[in-house]
CSV table of C-alpha atoms in Angstrom, one decimal:
chain,number,residue,atom,x,y,z
A,1220,MET,CA,80.2,121.2,85.4
A,1221,ARG,CA,83.9,120.8,84.3
A,1222,LEU,CA,84.2,118.5,87.5
A,1223,TYR,CA,81.3,116.6,86.6
A,1224,LEU,CA,82.6,115.8,83.0
A,1225,SER,CA,85.8,114.7,84.2
A,1226,THR,CA,85.1,113.2,87.5
A,1227,VAL,CA,81.6,111.6,87.1
A,1228,ARG,CA,81.6,111.0,83.3
A,1229,ARG,CA,85.4,110.6,83.1
A,1230,TRP,CA,85.5,112.0,79.6
A,1231,TRP,CA,89.2,111.9,79.8
A,1232,ALA,CA,89.3,108.4,79.1
A,1233,VAL,CA,88.4,108.8,75.6
A,1234,ALA,CA,91.4,111.1,75.1
A,1235,LEU,CA,93.5,108.4,76.7
A,1236,SER,CA,92.0,105.8,74.5
A,1237,LEU,CA,93.0,108.1,71.3
A,1238,LEU,CA,96.7,108.3,72.6
A,1239,LEU,CA,96.6,104.3,73.1
A,1240,LEU,CA,95.3,104.0,69.6
A,1241,VAL,CA,98.0,106.2,68.2
A,1242,ALA,CA,100.7,104.2,70.1
A,1243,LEU,CA,99.0,100.9,69.1
A,1244,CYS,CA,99.0,101.8,65.5
A,1245,GLU,CA,102.5,103.2,65.4
A,1246,THR,CA,104.2,100.2,67.5
A,1247,MET,CA,102.2,97.2,66.2
A,1248,GLY,CA,99.6,98.4,63.4
A,1249,SER,CA,101.1,96.0,60.7
A,1250,SER,CA,101.6,93.2,62.8
A,1251,GLU,CA,98.9,90.5,61.9
A,1252,ILE,CA,96.6,88.4,63.9
A,1253,ALA,CA,95.8,84.9,62.4
A,1254,VAL,CA,92.2,84.7,61.5
A,1255,PRO,CA,90.2,82.1,59.7
A,1256,SER,CA,88.1,82.9,56.6
A,1257,LEU,CA,84.9,81.4,55.8
A,1258,THR,CA,85.0,82.2,52.0
A,1259,ALA,CA,88.6,81.3,51.1
A,1260,GLY,CA,88.8,78.2,53.2
A,1261,VAL,CA,92.4,79.2,54.3
A,1262,SER,CA,93.7,81.1,57.3
A,1263,GLY,CA,94.7,84.7,56.8
A,1264,GLY,CA,95.6,87.5,58.9
A,1265,ALA,CA,94.2,91.0,60.0
A,1266,PRO,CA,96.2,93.9,61.0
A,1267,VAL,CA,96.2,94.8,64.7
A,1268,ALA,CA,95.4,98.4,63.6
A,1269,TYR,CA,92.2,96.7,62.1
A,1270,PHE,CA,91.0,96.2,65.9
A,1271,ALA,CA,92.4,99.6,67.2
A,1272,PRO,CA,89.2,101.5,66.6
A,1273,TRP,CA,87.4,99.4,69.2
A,1274,LEU,CA,89.4,101.0,72.0
A,1275,MET,CA,87.6,104.3,71.2
A,1276,VAL,CA,84.2,102.4,71.3
A,1277,VAL,CA,84.8,100.9,74.7
A,1278,ALA,CA,86.2,104.3,76.2
A,1279,THR,CA,83.0,106.1,74.9
A,1280,MET,CA,80.6,103.4,76.1
A,1281,TYR,CA,82.3,103.6,79.5
A,1282,CYS,CA,81.8,107.2,79.8
A,1283,LEU,CA,78.2,107.1,78.6
A,1284,ASP,CA,77.6,104.4,81.4
A,1285,ARG,CA,78.9,106.7,84.2
A,1286,GLY,CA,76.4,109.3,85.5
A,1287,LEU,CA,74.4,110.6,88.4
A,1288,TRP,CA,70.9,110.0,86.6
A,1289,GLU,CA,68.8,111.8,89.3
A,1290,ALA,CA,71.0,114.8,89.2
A,1291,GLU,CA,71.1,114.9,85.6
A,1292,ARG,CA,67.4,114.8,85.0
A,1293,THR,CA,67.1,117.9,87.2
A,1294,ALA,CA,70.4,119.8,85.8
A,1295,VAL,CA,70.0,123.3,84.2
A,1296,ILE,CA,72.3,121.9,81.3
A,1297,ALA,CA,71.3,119.1,79.2
A,1298,LEU,CA,74.2,116.8,79.6
A,1299,ALA,CA,73.0,114.9,76.7
A,1300,TRP,CA,74.1,117.6,74.2
A,1301,ILE,CA,77.5,117.8,76.1
A,1302,ASP,CA,77.9,113.7,75.6
A,1303,ARG,CA,77.0,114.3,71.7
A,1304,GLY,CA,79.5,117.1,71.6
A,1305,VAL,CA,82.2,114.9,73.1
A,1306,VAL,CA,81.6,111.8,71.0
A,1307,ILE,CA,81.7,114.3,67.8
A,1308,ALA,CA,84.9,115.8,69.0
A,1309,GLY,CA,86.3,112.3,69.5
A,1310,VAL,CA,85.5,111.2,66.0
A,1311,VAL,CA,86.9,114.6,64.7
A,1312,LEU,CA,90.3,114.1,66.4
A,1313,ALA,CA,90.5,110.5,65.2
A,1314,HIS,CA,90.1,111.9,61.7
A,1315,LEU,CA,92.8,114.7,62.5
A,1316,LEU,CA,95.1,111.7,63.6
A,1317,GLY,CA,94.2,110.0,60.2
A,1318,PRO,CA,97.7,110.5,58.6
A,1319,VAL,CA,99.2,109.0,61.5
A,1320,VAL,CA,97.1,106.2,62.5
A,1321,GLY,CA,95.6,105.5,58.6
A,1322,TRP,CA,92.4,106.9,57.2
A,1323,ASP,CA,90.7,103.6,57.3
A,1324,VAL,CA,91.3,103.4,61.1
A,1325,ALA,CA,89.7,107.0,61.5
A,1326,ARG,CA,86.7,105.8,59.3
A,1327,ASN,CA,86.3,102.6,61.3
A,1328,VAL,CA,86.3,104.6,64.5
A,1329,MET,CA,83.3,106.5,63.2
A,1330,LEU,CA,81.7,103.4,61.7
A,1331,LEU,CA,82.0,101.4,65.0
A,1332,LEU,CA,80.8,104.3,67.2
A,1333,GLY,CA,77.9,104.7,65.3
A,1334,ILE,CA,77.1,101.1,65.6
A,1335,ALA,CA,77.8,101.0,69.2
A,1336,LEU,CA,75.5,104.0,69.7
A,1337,ALA,CA,72.6,102.3,67.8
A,1338,PHE,CA,72.9,99.2,69.9
A,1339,ARG,CA,73.2,101.3,73.1
A,1340,TYR,CA,69.8,102.7,72.2
A,1341,LEU,CA,68.6,99.1,71.8
A,1342,ALA,CA,70.2,97.4,74.6
A,1343,ASN,CA,72.7,99.0,77.2
A,1344,GLU,CA,76.6,100.1,77.2
A,1345,ALA,CA,77.8,96.6,77.8
A,1346,ALA,CA,76.2,95.0,74.6
A,1347,ALA,CA,77.0,98.2,72.7
A,1348,ALA,CA,80.8,97.8,73.3
A,1349,ALA,CA,80.5,94.1,72.4
A,1350,VAL,CA,78.6,94.3,69.2
A,1351,PRO,CA,81.3,96.4,67.2
A,1352,LEU,CA,84.1,93.9,68.0
A,1353,MET,CA,81.9,90.9,66.8
A,1354,PHE,CA,81.1,93.0,63.8
A,1355,LEU,CA,84.7,93.4,63.1
A,1356,ILE,CA,85.3,89.8,63.7
A,1357,PHE,CA,82.4,88.8,61.2
A,1358,ASN,CA,83.7,91.2,58.6
A,1359,ILE,CA,87.3,89.4,58.8
A,1360,VAL,CA,85.8,86.0,58.7
A,1361,ALA,CA,82.9,86.3,56.4
A,1362,GLY,CA,83.9,89.3,54.3
A,1363,ARG,CA,87.0,88.4,53.0
A,1364,ALA,CA,87.7,86.7,49.6
A,1365,TYR,CA,90.5,85.8,47.3
A,1366,GLN,CA,90.3,86.3,43.6
A,1367,GLY,CA,91.4,83.3,41.3
A,1368,GLY,CA,95.1,84.4,41.2
A,1369,GLY,CA,95.3,84.7,45.0
A,1370,ALA,CA,94.8,88.2,45.4
A,1371,ALA,CA,93.0,89.5,48.6
A,1372,MET,CA,89.6,91.3,48.0
A,1373,HIS,CA,86.5,92.0,50.2
A,1374,ALA,CA,82.7,91.6,50.0
A,1375,TRP,CA,80.9,94.8,49.1
A,1376,TRP,CA,79.1,94.9,52.3
A,1377,ALA,CA,82.3,94.6,54.4
A,1378,LEU,CA,82.8,98.3,55.0
A,1379,PRO,CA,85.8,98.0,57.5
A,1380,LEU,CA,87.9,96.1,55.0
A,1381,TYR,CA,87.5,98.7,52.4
A,1382,PRO,CA,90.9,100.6,51.5
A,1383,PRO,CA,91.6,103.8,53.2
A,1384,GLY,CA,90.7,106.1,50.3
A,1385,SER,CA,87.3,104.8,49.6
A,1386,ILE,CA,85.0,107.7,49.7
A,1387,ALA,CA,81.8,105.4,49.6
A,1388,ALA,CA,82.8,103.5,52.7
A,1389,TRP,CA,83.6,106.8,54.5
A,1390,LEU,CA,80.1,108.4,53.3
A,1391,VAL,CA,78.2,105.2,54.5
A,1392,SER,CA,80.2,105.3,57.9
A,1393,ALA,CA,79.3,109.1,58.3
A,1394,LEU,CA,75.7,108.3,57.4
A,1395,VAL,CA,75.6,105.4,60.3
A,1396,PHE,CA,77.4,107.7,62.8
A,1397,ALA,CA,75.0,110.7,62.1
A,1398,LEU,CA,72.0,108.4,62.4
A,1399,ALA,CA,73.3,106.8,65.6
A,1400,LEU,CA,73.8,110.4,66.9
A,1401,ARG,CA,70.2,111.1,66.9
A,1402,LEU,CA,69.8,108.3,69.1
A,1403,LEU,CA,72.4,109.3,71.9
A,1404,PRO,CA,70.3,111.1,74.3
A,1405,ARG,CA,68.6,108.2,75.7
A,1406,ARG,CA,68.2,108.4,79.4
A,1407,ILE,CA,67.2,112.2,79.7
């Protein structure tokens, strides 16, 4: 079983993506990428750390796409439960790294994985990896606004833009992730 998880599923890619996430947030996390804004009419920037959670989504979808489906259907152990456990462990590890990478990054890992798992159920792993990135870009472009004095703010629906300490954004992200986990065992 251990050989199957490391050689066929390649779950080590999720751990590697976590290390890459930490390195990216530590080295370039505060650097900004220029992104236009529809609501403000001016260009603004988004920190690189805002896009870092997408690394975990890509790695998770890569691992979920790999498998020997005929062998898994006849396996004694339900691999879908192991997959679910590894996905949960990835989110827990992202939250344990919250003080290093930022609590908003850990929350966004959970939110984007939930969105990806839901779209994986509807389509496939490739679409599931692309949709969270489009969701991030949409939130930056349409979800940012500026107050009269020029202070930046966000729309109420733009969850990834909420500040790191927002309990409401974390609870909604946890709900999306929990509901999407129920859709995970798709092929078995």
